Short mmCIF file of C-alpha atoms and ligand atoms in Angstrom, two decimals:
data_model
loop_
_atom_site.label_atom_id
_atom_site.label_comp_id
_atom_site.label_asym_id
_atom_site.label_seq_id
_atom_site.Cartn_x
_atom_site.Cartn_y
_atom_site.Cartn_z
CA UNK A 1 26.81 -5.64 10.51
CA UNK A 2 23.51 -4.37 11.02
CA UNK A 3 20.55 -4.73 8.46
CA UNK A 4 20.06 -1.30 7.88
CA UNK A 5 23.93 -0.42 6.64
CA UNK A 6 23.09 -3.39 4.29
CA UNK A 7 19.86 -1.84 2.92
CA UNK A 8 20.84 2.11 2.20
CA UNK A 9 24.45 1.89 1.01
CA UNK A 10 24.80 2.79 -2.55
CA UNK A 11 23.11 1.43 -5.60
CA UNK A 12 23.40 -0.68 -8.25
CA UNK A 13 21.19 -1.56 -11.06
CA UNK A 14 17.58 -2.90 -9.98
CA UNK A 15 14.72 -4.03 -12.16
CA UNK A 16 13.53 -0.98 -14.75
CA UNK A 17 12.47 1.15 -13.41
CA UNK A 18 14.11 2.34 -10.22
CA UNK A 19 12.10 5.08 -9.04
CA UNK A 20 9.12 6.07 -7.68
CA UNK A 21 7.63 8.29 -10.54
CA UNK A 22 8.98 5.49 -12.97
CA UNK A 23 7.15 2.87 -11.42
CA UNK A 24 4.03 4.84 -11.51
CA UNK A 25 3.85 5.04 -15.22
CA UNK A 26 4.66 1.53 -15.54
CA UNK A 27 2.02 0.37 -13.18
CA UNK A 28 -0.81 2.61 -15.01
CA UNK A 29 0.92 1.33 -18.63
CA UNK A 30 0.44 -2.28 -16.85
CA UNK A 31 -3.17 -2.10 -15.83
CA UNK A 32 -3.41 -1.92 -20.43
CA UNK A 33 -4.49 -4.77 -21.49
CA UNK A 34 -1.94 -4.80 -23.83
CA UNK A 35 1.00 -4.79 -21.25
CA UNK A 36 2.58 -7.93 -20.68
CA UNK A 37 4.47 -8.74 -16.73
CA UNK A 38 7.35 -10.75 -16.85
CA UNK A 39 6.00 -12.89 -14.32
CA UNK A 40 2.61 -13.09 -16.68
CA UNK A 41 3.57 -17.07 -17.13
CA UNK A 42 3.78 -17.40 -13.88
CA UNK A 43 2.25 -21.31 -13.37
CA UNK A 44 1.87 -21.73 -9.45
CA UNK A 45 1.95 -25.60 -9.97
CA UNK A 46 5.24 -26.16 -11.54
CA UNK A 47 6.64 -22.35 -9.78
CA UNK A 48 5.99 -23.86 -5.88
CA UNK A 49 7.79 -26.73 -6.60
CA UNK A 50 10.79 -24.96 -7.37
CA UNK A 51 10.89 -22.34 -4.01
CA UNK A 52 12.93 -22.49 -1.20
CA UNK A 53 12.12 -20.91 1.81
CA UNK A 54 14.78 -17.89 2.01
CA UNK A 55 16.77 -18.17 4.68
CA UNK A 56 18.61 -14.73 6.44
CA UNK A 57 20.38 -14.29 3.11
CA UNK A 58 18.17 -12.75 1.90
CA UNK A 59 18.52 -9.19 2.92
CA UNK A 60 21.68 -9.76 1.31
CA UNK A 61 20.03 -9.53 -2.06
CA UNK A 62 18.74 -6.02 -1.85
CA UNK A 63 20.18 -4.19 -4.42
CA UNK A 64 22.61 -1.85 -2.74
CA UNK A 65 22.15 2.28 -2.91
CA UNK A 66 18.40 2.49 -2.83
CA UNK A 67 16.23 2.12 0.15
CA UNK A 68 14.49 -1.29 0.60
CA UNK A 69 10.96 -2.17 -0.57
CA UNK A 70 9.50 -4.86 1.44
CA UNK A 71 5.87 -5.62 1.74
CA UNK A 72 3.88 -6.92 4.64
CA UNK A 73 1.54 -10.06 4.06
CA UNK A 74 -0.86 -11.16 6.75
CA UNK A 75 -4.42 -12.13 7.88
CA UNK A 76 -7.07 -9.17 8.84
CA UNK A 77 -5.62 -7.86 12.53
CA UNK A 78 -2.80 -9.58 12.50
CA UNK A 79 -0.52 -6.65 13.03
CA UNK A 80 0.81 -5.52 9.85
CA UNK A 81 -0.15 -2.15 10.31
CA UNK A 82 1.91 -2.08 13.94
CA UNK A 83 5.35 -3.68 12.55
CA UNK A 84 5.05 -2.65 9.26
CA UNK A 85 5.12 1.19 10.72
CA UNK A 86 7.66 0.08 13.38
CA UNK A 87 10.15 -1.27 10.58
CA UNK A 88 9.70 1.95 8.94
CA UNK A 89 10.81 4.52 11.35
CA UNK A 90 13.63 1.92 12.47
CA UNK A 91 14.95 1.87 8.75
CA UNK A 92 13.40 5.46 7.78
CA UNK A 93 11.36 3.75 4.57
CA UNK A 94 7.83 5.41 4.20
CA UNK A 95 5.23 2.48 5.50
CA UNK A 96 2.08 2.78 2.67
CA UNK A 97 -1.13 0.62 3.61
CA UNK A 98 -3.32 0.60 1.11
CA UNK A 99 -6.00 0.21 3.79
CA UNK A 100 -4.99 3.60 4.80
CA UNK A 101 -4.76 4.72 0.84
CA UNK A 102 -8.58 3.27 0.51
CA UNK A 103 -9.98 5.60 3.87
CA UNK A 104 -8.40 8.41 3.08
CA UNK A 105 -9.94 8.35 -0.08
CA UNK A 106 -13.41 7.62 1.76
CA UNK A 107 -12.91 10.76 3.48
CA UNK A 108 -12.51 12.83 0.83
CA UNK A 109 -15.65 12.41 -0.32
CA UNK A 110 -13.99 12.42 -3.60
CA UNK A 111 -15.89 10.78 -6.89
CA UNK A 112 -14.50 7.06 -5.55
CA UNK A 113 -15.81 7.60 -1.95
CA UNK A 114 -19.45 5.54 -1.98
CA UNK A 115 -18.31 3.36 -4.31
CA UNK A 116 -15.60 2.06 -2.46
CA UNK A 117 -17.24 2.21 1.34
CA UNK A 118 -19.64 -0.10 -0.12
CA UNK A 119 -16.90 -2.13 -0.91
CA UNK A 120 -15.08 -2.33 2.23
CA UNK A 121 -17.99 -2.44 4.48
CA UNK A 122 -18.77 -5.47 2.88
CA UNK A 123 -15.36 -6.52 3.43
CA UNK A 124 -14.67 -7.19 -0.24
CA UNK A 125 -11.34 -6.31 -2.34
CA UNK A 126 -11.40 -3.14 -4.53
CA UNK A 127 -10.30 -3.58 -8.03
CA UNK A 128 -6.83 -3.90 -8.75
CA UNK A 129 -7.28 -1.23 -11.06
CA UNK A 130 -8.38 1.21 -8.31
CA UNK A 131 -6.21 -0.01 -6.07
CA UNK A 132 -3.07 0.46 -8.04
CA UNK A 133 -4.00 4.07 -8.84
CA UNK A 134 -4.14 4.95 -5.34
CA UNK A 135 -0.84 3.35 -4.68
CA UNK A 136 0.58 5.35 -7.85
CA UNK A 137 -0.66 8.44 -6.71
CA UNK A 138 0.95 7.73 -3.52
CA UNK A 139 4.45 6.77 -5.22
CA UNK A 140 4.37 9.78 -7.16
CA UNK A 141 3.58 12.34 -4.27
CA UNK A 142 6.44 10.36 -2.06
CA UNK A 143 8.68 10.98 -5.00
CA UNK A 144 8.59 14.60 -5.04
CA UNK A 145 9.27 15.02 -1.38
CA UNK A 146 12.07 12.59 -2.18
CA UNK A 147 11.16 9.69 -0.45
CA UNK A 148 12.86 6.06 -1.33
CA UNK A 149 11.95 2.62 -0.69
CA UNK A 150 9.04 1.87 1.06
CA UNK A 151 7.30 -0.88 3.35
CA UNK A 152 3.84 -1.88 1.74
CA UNK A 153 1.72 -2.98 3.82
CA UNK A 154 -1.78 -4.63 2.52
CA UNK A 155 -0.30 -4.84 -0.93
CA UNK A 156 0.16 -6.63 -3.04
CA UNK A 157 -3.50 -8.80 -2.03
CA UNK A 158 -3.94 -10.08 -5.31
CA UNK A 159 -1.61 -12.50 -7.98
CA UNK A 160 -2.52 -9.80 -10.19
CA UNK A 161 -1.59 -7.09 -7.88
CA UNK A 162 1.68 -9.03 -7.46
CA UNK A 163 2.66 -10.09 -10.95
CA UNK A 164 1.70 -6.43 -11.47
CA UNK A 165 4.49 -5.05 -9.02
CA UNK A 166 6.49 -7.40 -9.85
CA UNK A 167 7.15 -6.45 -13.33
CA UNK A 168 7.75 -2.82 -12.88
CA UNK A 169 10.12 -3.18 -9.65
CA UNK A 170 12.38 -5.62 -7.44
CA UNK A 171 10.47 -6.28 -4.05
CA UNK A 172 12.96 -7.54 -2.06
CA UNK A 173 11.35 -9.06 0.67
CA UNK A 174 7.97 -9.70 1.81
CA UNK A 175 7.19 -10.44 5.47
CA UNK A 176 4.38 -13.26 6.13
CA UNK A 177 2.65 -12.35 9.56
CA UNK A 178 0.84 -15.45 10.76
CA UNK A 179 -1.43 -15.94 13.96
CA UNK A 180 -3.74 -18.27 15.32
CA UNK A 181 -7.39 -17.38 13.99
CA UNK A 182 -9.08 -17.34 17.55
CA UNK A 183 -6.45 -13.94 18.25
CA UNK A 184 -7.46 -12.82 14.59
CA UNK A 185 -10.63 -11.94 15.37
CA UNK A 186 -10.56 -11.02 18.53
CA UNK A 187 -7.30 -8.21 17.32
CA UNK A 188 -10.11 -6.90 15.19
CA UNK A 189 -13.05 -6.58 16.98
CA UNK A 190 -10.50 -4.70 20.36
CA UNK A 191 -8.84 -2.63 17.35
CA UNK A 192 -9.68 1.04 18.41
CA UNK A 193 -8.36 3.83 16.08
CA UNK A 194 -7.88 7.54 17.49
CA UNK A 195 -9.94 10.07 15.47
CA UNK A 196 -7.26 12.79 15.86
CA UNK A 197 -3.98 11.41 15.45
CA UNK A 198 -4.86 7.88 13.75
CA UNK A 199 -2.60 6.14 16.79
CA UNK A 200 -3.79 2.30 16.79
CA UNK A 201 -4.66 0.79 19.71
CA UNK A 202 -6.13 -2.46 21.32
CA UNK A 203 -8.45 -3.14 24.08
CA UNK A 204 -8.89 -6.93 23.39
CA UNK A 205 -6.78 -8.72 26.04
CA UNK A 206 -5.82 -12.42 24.65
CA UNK A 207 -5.73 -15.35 26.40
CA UNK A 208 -5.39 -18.47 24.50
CA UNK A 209 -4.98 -21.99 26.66
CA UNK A 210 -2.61 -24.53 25.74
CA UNK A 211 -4.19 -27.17 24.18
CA UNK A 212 -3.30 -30.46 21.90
CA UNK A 213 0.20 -29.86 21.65
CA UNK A 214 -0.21 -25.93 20.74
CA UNK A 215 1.38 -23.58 23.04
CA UNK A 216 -0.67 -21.00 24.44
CA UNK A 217 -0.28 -17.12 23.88
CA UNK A 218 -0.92 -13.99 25.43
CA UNK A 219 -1.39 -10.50 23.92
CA UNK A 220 -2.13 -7.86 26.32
CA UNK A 221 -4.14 -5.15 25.46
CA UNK A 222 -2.75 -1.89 23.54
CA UNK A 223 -4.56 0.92 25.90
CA UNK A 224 -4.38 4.48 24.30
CA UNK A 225 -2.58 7.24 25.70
CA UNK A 226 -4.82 9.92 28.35
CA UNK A 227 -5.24 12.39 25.04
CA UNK A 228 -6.29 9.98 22.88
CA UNK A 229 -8.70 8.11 25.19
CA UNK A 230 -11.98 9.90 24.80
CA UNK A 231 -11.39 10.33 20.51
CA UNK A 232 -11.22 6.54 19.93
CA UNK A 233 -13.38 5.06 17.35
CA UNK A 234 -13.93 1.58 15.51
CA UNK A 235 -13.57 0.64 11.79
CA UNK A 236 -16.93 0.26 10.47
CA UNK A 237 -15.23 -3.37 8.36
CA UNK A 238 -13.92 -4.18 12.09
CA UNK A 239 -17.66 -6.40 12.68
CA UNK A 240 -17.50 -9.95 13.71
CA UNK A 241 -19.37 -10.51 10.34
CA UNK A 242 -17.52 -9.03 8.14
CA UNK A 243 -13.87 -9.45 9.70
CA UNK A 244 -15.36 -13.19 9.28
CA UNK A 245 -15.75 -12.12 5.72
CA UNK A 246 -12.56 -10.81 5.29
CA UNK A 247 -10.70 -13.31 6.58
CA UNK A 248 -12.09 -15.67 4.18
CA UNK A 249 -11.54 -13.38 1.52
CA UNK A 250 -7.66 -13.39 2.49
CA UNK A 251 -7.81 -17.03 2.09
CA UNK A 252 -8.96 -16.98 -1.37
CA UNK A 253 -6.97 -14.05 -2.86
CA UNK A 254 -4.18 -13.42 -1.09
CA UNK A 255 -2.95 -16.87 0.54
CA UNK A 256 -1.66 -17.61 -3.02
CA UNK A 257 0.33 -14.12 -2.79
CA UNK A 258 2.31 -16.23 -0.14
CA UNK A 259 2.73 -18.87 -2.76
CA UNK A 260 4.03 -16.13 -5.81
CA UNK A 261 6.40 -14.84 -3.34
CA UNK A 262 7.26 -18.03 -1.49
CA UNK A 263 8.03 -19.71 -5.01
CA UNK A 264 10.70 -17.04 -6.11
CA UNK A 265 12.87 -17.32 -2.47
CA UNK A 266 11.55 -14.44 -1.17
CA UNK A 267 8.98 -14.93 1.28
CA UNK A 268 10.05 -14.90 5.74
CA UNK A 269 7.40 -16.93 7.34
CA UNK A 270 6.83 -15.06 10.78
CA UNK A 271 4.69 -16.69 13.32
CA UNK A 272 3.82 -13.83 16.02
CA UNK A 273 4.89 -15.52 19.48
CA UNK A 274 2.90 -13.39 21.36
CA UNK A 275 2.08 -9.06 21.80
CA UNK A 276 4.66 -6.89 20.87
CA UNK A 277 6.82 -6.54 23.38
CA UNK A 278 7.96 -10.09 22.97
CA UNK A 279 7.29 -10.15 19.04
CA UNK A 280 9.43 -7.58 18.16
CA UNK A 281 12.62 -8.18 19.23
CA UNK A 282 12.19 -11.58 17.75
CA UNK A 283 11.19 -10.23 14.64
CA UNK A 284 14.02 -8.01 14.25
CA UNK A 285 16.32 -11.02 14.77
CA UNK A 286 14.52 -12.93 12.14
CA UNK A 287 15.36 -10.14 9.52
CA UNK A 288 19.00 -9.82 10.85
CA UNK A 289 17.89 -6.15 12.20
CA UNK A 290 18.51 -6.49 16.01
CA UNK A 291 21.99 -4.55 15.96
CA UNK A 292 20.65 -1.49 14.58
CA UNK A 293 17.96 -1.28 16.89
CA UNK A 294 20.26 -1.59 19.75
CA UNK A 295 22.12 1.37 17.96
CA UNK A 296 19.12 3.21 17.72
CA UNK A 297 17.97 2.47 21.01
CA UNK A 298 21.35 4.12 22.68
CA UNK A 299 21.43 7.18 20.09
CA UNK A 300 17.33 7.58 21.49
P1 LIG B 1 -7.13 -5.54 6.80
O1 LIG B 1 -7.26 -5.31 8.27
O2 LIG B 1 -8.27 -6.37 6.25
O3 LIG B 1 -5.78 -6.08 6.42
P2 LIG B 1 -6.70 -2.98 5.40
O4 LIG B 1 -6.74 -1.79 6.29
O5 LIG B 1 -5.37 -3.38 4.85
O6 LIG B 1 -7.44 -4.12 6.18
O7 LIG B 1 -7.68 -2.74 4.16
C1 LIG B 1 -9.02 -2.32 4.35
C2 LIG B 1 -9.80 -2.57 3.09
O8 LIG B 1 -9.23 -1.79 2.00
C3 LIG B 1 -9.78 -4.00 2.58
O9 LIG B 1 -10.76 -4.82 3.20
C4 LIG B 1 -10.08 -3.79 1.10
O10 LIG B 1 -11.44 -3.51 0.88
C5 LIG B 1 -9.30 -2.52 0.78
N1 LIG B 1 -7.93 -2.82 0.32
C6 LIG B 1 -6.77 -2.49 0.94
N2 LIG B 1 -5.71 -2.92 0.24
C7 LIG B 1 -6.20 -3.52 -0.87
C8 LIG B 1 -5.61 -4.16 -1.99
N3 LIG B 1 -4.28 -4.26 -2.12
N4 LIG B 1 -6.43 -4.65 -2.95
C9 LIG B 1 -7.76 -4.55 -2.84
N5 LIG B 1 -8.39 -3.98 -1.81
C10 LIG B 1 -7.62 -3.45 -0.82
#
């Protein structure tokens, strides 16, 4: 049976509370300093010892009836953005980067906007508190056009952020994206972003050698389509200095993310093999998704 029957058939209790609008009030009530997670104990030391890698069972625990809420973990450029949005039209689950939460808000020019482009073009985190806003607001709004379930992508970053979401809903499963660092920063500096439509492409073609054992890997570039070609622009954190930055500042505050979520069975390790056309299919295998996308793919 294919992953997606498994994921929208009908529900059964989750974690308080279940919806959208719910889990916004929590999250504001949880930013009090008053309000107290239930993972708020959590003690990484004694928590790691006890997790188990989850195996393809796990899909099985989504609680049935409501749509599934995954999250995307991963490096700077290693893709999230790109599967993340794929998963979503393939299971029809909004995809929410906070990344994309963070620019819009830049663009608005709104009270938050210098604040936070100082911030990012310095490649550091914005608060939790901020961030969490901006991903409540976004809840909310989905909730009223009656979206549910989602695919996070860029959140949570933080074992705040986590602990956080964790104790106002059930993530189900959260995807680990992992690639060699030489690609990593070579996916960022060829990321190109169209100004019009906000398509992501690539022009970095990568080439890695085998070497000591390691296999080597080739991504070919992602070239934009004829309309978007001449509109392309680059993200101003998307430097070789400050990608540098960023990537360190993944290994500081979100590498033990991996742990919170790898400690309570629900983390799936995903090494990228390669560019798309040969991760994908292998990705949708690894989540048990492959027959619906051959469904798809002959309804298309
Ligand atoms: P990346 O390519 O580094 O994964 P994103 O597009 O996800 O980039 O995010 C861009 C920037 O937005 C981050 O560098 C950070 O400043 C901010 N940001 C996004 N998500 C979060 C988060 N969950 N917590 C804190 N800051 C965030």
């Amino acid at each position: 049976m294919a992953g997606f029957s498994r994921c929208s058939v009908a529900s059964t209790a989750a974690k308080t509370p279940t919806s959208a609008a719910a889990t916004f009030s929590y999250l504001i009530r949880a930013l009090s300093p008053s309000f107290s997670s239930s993972s708020s104990t959590f003690d990484p030391e004694t928590d790691l010892n006890r997790g188990k890698p989850p195996g393809l069972g796990t899909l099985k625990r989504e609680p049935k009836g409501r749509n599934v809420q995954w999250a995307f973990l991963g490096c700077p450029g290693v893709g999230k953005g790109t599967y993340a949005s794929r998963l979503s039209n393939l299971l029809g689950v909004p995809h929410i980067a906070t990344g994309d939460l963070v620019r819009d808000e830049l663009a608005s020019s709104g009270p938050l906007s210098s604040q936070l482009k100082e911030i990012v073009n310095q490649g550091k985190l914005v608060s939790d508190e901020i961030i969490i806003d901006l991903l409540s607001k976004r809840l909310e709004k989905g909730e009223a056009k009656g979206e549910s379930g989602f695919i996070l992508d860029g959140f949570p970053r933080t074992v705040r952020q986590a602990e956080i979401l964790e104790g106002v809903t059930d993530i189900d499963l959260v995807i680990n994206l992992k690639l060699r660092e030489e690609a990593l920063l070579a996916k960022c500096l060829g990321r190109r972003i169209c100004s019009e439509c906000g398509g992501n492409y690539n022009v970095a073609s990568i080439d890695i050698k085998a070497e000591n054992g390691s296999p080597g890997m080739y991504m070919a570039p992602l070239p934009p389509p004829p309309e978007c070609a001449s509109k392309l622009i680059t993200r101003p954190d998307d430097t070789e200095e400050i990608v540098k930055k960023r990537l360190r500042v993944y290994q500081t505050m979100t590498q033990p993310v991996e742990d919170f979520y790898r400690s309570r069975g629900k983390l799936v390790e995903f090494d990228l093999p390669g560019g798309i056309l040969e991760s994908w299919p292998k990705l949708l295998r690894a989540l048990n998704l492959e027959d619906h996308d051959d469904k798809q793919s002959a309804a298309a």
